[in-house]
Short mmCIF file of C-alpha atoms in Angstrom, two decimals:
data_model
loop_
_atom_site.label_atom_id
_atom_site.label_comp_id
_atom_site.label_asym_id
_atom_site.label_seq_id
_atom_site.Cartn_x
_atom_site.Cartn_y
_atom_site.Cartn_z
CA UNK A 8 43.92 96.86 -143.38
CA UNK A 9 43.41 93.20 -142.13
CA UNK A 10 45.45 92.40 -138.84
CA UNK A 11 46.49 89.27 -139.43
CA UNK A 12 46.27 86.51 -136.50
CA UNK A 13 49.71 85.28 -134.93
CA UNK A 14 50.11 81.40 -136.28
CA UNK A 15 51.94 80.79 -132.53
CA UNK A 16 48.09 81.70 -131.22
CA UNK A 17 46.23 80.19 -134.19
CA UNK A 18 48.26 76.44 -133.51
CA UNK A 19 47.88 76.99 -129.97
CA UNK A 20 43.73 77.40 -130.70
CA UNK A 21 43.86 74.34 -133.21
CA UNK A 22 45.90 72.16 -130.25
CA UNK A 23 43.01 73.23 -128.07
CA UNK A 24 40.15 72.36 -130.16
CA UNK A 25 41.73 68.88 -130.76
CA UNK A 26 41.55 68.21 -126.97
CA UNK A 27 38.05 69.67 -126.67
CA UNK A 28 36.87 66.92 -129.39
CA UNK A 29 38.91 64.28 -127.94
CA UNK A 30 37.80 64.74 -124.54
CA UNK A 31 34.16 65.37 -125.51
CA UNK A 32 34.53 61.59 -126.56
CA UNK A 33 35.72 59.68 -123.42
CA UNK A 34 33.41 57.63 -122.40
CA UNK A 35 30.99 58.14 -119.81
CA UNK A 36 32.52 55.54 -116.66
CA UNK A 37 36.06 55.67 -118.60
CA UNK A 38 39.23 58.12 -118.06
CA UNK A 39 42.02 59.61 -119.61
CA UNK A 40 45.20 61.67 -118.90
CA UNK A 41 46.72 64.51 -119.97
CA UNK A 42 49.73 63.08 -121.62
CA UNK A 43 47.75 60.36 -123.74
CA UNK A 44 45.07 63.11 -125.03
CA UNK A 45 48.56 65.35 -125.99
CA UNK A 46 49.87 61.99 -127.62
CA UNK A 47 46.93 61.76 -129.10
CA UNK A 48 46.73 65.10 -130.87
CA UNK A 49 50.34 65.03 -131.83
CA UNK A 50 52.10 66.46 -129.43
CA UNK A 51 53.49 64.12 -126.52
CA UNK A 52 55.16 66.18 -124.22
CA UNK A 53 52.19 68.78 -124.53
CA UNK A 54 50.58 67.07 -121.11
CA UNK A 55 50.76 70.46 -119.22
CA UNK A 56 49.18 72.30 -122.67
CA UNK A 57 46.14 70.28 -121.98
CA UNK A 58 46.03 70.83 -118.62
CA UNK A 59 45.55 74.61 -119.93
CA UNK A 60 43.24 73.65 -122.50
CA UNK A 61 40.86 71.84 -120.13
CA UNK A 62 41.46 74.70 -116.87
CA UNK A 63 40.09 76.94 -120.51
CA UNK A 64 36.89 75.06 -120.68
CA UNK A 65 35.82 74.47 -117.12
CA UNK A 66 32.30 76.24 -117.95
CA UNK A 67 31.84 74.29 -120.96
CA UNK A 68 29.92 71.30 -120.93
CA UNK A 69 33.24 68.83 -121.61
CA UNK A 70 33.08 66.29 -119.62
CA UNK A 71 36.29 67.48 -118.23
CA UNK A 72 36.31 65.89 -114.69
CA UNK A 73 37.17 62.34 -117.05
CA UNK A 74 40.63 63.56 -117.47
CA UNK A 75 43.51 62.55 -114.62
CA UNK A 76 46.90 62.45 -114.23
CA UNK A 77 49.07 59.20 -115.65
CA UNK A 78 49.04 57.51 -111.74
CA UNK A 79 44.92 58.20 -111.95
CA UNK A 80 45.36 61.36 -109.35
CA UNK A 81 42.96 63.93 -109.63
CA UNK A 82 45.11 66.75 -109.90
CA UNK A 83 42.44 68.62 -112.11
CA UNK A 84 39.99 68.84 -108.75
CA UNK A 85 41.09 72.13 -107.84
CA UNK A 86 39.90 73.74 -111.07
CA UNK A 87 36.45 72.53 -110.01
CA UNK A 88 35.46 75.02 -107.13
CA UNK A 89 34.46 72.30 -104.59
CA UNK A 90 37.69 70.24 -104.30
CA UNK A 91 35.55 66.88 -103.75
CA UNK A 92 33.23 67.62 -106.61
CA UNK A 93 35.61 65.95 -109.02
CA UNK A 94 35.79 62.51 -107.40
CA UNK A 95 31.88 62.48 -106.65
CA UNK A 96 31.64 62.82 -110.81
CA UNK A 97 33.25 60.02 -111.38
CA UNK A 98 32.38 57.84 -108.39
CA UNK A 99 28.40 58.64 -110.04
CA UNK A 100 29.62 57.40 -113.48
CA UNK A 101 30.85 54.00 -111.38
CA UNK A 102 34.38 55.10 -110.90
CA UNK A 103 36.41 53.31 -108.58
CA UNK A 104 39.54 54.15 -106.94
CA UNK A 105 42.30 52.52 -104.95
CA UNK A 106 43.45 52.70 -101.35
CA UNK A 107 45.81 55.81 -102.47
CA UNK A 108 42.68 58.08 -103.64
CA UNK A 109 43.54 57.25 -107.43
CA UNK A 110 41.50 55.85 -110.15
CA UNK A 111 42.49 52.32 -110.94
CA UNK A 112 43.81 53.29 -114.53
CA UNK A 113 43.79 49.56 -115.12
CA UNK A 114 40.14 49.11 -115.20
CA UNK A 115 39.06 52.84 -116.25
CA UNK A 116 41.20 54.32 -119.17
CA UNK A 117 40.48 54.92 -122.44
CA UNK A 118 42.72 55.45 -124.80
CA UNK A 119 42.19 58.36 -127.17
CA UNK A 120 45.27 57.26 -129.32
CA UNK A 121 42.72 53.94 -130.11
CA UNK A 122 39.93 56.03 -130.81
CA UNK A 123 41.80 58.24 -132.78
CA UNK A 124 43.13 55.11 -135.04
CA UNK A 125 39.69 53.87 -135.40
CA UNK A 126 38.07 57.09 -136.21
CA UNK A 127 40.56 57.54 -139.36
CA UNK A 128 40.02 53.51 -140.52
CA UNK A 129 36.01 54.83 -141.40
#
């Protein structure tokens, strides 16, 4: 007899491989947060579910370190061993932040919602 898989854990895996695609396309020098890649796959007030998804993938090759919190904190950097190594990632990429320690989201983000739009118009 087949045991079949739980559709609460087979949703949760879908919601996770939507992030994992969206965030392997941010652009190298760009950022995102968590609430705009939830918004982005669907589910708006699923900020902290991506903040699960991503702490899931810290081995993987995702450019992970691109993804920040809606003021441009890095509230990710503890997931990262070295608690500086997150910053130095994206100061390399050309980064910059302000005077508070936070990337200036003006100049930085990227929307995934955009991409998202564009991607479907093909």
């Amino acid at each position: 007899m087949k045991k079949k898989k739980s559709k609460r854990k087979s949703n949760k895996r879908d919601f996770f491989d939507k992030v994992y695609k969206l965030v392997e396309k941010i652009p190298y020098g760009k950022v995102t947060t968590y609430g705009a890649l939830a918004e982005a796959c669907g589910l708006k007030s699923s900020a902290r579910t991506v903040g699960w998804a991503l702490n899931s993938a810290k081995h993987s090759a995702l450019p992970c370190h691109r993804v920040v919190n809606r003021f441009g904190a890095l509230t990710g950097r503890i997931h990262f061993g070295d608690p500086f190594l997150m910053e130095e990632l994206l100061r390399s990429e050309g980064i910059e932040f302000n005077k508070d320690g936070c990337v200036i989201m003006e100049k930085y983000f990227w929307d995934p919602k955009v991409y998202s739009k564009e991607k479907r118009k093909k």
